[in-house]
mmCIF file of C-alpha atoms in Angstrom:
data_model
loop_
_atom_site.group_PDB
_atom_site.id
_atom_site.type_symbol
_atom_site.label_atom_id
_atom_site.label_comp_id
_atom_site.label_asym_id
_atom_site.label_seq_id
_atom_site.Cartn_x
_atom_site.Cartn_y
_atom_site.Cartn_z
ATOM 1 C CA UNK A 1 -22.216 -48.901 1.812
ATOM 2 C CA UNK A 2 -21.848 -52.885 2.255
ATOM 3 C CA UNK A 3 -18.895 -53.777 3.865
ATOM 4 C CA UNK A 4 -16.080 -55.002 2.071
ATOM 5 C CA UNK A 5 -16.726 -52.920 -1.045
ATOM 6 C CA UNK A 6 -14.342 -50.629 -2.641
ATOM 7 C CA UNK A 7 -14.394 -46.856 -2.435
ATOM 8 C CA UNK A 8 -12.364 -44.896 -4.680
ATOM 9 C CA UNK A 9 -10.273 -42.426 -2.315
ATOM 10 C CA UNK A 10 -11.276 -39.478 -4.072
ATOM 11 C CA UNK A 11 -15.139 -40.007 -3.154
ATOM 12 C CA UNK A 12 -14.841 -40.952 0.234
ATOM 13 C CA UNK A 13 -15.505 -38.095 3.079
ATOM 14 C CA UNK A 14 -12.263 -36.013 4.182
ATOM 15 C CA UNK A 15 -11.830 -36.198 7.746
ATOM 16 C CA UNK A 16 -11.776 -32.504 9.311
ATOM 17 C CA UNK A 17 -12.616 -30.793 5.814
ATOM 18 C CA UNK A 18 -15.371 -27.927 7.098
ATOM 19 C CA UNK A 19 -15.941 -24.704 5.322
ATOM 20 C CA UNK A 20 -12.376 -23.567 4.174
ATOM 21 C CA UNK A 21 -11.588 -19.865 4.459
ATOM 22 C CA UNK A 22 -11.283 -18.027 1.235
ATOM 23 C CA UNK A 23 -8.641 -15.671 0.856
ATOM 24 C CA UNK A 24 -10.876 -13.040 -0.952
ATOM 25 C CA UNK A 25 -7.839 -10.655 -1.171
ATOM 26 C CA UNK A 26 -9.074 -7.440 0.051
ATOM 27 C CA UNK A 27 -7.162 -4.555 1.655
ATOM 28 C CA UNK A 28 -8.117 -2.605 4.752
ATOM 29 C CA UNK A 29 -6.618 0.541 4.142
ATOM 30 C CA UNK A 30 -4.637 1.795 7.205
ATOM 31 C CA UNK A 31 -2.857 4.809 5.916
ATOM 32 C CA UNK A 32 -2.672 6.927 2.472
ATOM 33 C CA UNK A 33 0.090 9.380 1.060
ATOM 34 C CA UNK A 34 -2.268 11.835 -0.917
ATOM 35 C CA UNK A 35 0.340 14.269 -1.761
ATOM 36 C CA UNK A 36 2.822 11.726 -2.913
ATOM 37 C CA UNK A 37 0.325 11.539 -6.127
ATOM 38 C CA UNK A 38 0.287 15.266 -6.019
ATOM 39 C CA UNK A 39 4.104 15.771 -5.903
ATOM 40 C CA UNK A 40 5.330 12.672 -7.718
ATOM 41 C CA UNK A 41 4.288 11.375 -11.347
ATOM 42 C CA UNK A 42 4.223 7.375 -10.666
ATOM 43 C CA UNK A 43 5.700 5.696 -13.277
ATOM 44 C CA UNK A 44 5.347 1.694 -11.099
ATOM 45 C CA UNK A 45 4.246 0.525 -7.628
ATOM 46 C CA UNK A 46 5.092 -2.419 -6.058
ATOM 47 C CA UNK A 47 3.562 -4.467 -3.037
ATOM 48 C CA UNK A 48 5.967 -5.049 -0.168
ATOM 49 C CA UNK A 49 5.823 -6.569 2.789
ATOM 50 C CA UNK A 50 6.745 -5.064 5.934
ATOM 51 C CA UNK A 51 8.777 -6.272 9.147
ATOM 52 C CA UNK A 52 7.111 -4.742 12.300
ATOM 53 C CA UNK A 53 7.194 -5.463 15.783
ATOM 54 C CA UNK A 54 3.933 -6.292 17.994
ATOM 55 C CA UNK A 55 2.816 -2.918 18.809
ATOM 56 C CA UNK A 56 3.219 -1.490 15.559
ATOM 57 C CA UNK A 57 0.724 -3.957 14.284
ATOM 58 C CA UNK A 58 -1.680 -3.076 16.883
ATOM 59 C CA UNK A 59 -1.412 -0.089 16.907
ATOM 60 C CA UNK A 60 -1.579 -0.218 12.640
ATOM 61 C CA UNK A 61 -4.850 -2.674 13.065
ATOM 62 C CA UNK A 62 -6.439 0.623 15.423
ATOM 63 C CA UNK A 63 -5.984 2.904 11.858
ATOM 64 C CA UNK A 64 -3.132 4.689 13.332
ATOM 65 C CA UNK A 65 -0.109 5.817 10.824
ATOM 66 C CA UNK A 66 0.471 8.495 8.905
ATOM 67 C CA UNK A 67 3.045 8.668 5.695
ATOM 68 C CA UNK A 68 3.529 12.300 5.209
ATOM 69 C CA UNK A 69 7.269 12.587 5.443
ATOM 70 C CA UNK A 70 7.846 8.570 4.249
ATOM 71 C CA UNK A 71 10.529 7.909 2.045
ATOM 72 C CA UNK A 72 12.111 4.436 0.830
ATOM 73 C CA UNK A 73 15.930 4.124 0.690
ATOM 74 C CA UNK A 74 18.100 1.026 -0.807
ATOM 75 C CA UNK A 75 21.073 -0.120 1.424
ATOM 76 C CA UNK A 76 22.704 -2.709 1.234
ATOM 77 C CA UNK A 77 20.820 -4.378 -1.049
ATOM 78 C CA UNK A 78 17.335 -4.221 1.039
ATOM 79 C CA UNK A 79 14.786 -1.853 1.364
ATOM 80 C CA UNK A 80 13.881 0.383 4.000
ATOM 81 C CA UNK A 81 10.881 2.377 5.203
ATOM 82 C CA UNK A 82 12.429 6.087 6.603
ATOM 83 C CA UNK A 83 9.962 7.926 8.771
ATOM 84 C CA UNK A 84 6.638 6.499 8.570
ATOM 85 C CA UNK A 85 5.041 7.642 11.814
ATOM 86 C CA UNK A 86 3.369 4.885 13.330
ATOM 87 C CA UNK A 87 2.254 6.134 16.911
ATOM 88 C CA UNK A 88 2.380 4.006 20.314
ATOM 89 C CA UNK A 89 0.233 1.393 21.232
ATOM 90 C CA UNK A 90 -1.769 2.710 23.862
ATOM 91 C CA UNK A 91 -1.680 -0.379 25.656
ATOM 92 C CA UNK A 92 1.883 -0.998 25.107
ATOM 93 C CA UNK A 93 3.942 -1.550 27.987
ATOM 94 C CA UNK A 94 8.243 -1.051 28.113
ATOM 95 C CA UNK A 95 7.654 -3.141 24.984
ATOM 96 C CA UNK A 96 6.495 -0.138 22.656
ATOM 97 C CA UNK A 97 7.998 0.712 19.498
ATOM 98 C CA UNK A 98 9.905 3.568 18.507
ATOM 99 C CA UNK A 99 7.542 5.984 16.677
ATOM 100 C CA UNK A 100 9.717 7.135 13.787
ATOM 101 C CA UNK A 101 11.872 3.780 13.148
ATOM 102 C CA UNK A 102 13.239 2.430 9.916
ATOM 103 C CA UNK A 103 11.204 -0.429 8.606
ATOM 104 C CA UNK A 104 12.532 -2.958 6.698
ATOM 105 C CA UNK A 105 10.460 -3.494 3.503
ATOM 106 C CA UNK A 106 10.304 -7.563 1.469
ATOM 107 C CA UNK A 107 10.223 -7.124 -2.103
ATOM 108 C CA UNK A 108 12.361 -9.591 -4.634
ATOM 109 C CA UNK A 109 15.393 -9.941 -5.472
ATOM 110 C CA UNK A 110 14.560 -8.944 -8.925
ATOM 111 C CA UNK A 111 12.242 -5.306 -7.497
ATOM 112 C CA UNK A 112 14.933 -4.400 -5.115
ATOM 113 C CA UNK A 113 17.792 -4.413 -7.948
ATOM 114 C CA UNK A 114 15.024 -2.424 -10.749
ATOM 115 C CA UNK A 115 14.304 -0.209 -8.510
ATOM 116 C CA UNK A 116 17.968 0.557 -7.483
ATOM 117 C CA UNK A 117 19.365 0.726 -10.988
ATOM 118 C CA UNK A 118 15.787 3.454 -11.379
ATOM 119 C CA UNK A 119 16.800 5.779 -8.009
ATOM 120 C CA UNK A 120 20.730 6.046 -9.509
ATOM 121 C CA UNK A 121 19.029 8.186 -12.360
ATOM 122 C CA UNK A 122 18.540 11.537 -11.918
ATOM 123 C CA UNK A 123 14.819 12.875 -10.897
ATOM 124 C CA UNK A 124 14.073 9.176 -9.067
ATOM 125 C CA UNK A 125 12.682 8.419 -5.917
ATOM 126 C CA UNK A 126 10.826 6.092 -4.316
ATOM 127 C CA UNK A 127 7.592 6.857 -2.563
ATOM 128 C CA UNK A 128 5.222 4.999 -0.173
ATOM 129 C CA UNK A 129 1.506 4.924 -1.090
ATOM 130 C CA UNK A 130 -0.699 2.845 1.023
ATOM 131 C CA UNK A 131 -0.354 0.790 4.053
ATOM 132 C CA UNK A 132 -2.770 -2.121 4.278
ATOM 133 C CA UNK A 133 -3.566 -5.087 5.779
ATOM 134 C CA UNK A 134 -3.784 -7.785 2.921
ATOM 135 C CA UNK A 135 -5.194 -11.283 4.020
ATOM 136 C CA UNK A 136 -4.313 -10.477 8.128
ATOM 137 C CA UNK A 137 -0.504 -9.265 7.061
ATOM 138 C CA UNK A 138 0.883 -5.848 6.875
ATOM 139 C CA UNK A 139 1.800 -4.139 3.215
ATOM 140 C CA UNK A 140 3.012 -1.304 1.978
ATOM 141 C CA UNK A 141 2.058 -0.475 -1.330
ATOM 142 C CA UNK A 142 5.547 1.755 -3.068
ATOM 143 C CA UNK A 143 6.027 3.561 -6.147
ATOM 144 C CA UNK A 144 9.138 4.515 -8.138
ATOM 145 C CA UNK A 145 8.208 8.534 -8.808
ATOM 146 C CA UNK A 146 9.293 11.481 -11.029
ATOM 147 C CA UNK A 147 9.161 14.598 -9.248
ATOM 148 C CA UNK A 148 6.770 17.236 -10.482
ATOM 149 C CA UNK A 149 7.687 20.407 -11.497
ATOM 150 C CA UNK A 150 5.291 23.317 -9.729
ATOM 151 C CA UNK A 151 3.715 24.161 -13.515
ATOM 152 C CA UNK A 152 2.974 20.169 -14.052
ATOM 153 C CA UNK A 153 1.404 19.806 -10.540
ATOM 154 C CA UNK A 154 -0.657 23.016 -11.738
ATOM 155 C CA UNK A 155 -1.811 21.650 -14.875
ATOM 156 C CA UNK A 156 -2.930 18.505 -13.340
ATOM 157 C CA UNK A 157 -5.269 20.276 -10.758
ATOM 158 C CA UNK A 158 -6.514 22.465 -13.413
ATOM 159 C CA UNK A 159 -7.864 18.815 -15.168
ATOM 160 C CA UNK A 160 -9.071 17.524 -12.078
ATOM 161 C CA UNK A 161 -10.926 20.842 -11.665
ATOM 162 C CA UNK A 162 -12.393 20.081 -15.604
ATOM 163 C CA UNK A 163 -13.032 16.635 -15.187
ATOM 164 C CA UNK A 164 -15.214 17.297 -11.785
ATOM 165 C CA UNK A 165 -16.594 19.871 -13.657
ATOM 166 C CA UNK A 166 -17.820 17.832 -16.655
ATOM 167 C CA UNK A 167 -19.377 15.150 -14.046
ATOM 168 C CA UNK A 168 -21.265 17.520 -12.595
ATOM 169 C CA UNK A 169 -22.816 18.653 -15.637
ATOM 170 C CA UNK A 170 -23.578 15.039 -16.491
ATOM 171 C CA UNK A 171 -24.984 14.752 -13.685
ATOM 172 C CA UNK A 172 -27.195 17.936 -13.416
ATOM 173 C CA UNK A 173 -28.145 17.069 -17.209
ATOM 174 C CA UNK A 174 -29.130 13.570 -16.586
ATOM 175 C CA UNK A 175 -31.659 14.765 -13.201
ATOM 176 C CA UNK A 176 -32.853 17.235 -14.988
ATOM 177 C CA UNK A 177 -33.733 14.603 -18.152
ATOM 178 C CA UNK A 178 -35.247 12.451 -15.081
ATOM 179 C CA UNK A 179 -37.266 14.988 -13.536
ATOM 180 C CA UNK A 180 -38.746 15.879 -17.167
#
């Protein structure tokens, strides 16, 4: 380039601009509530954030948490995670974490008040899913839920049972057309 000339902005080198990150999105699965799928017909889930301490991310980035006995409650117009059982850091110092603490969940204005308005009905709950980590931060993936009766949680094992079933023979059907 002679000097003196003129450069549009737009073509001339960034200063600093090296291979940029992308945010590809994908989860890293710490934790899963099986049985809430079992127990619970899902009618929506939602994506919330959640407000932890130090050690419970640590000790959430080691795979350590179990949902079993999770709930979600409303009050006062905010969210809350009831006993998710996130264990101690075992590094932790006097600065661990209480194991069985309420967690505050983020979710909109707009989720918070839907799902409110949904648990005042009869037969409604609210359910955690999935803990993740989601582009380095800590979610909680939450469902509004029906309860099952026992003869519906029945009938869906029974197609489960059918629909494995039917793979297999697929399966077995398309090895044995192979091997032929």
């Amino acid at each position: 380039m002679s000097k003196g000339m003129y450069v549009p902005k737009e073509s001339q080198p960034k200063q600093g601009s090296g291979p940029a990150k992308a945010k590809d999105g994908k989860r890293k699965l710490v934790a899963q509530n099986k049985k809430a799928r079992h127990d619970y017909a899902i009618i929506d889930t939602f994506e919330a954030g959640l407000v932890l301490t130090g050690t419970e991310v640590k000790s959430l980035r080691q795979g350590r948490a179990s949902l079993a006995d999770g709930f979600v409650q409303i009050d006062g117009n905010e969210a809350w995670l009831h006993n998710a059982h996130i264990p101690e850091y075992s590094q932790g110092t006097w600065t661990n974490h209480t194991v069985r603490r309420k967690r505050k969940l983020l979710l909109h204005r707009e989720e918070i008040d839907k799902l409110e308005s949904k648990v005042q009905e009869t037969g409604h709950t609210i359910v955690p899913l999935a803990l993740y980590f989601k582009d380095g931060r800590a979610k909680a993936e939450i469902a509004l839920a029906r309860g099952k009766k026992e003869y519906d949680k029945r009938q869906t094992l029974r197609e489960k049972q059918d629909r494995r079933e039917s793979d297999r023979a697929i399966a077995a059907a398309k090895r044995k057309e192979r091997g032929a």
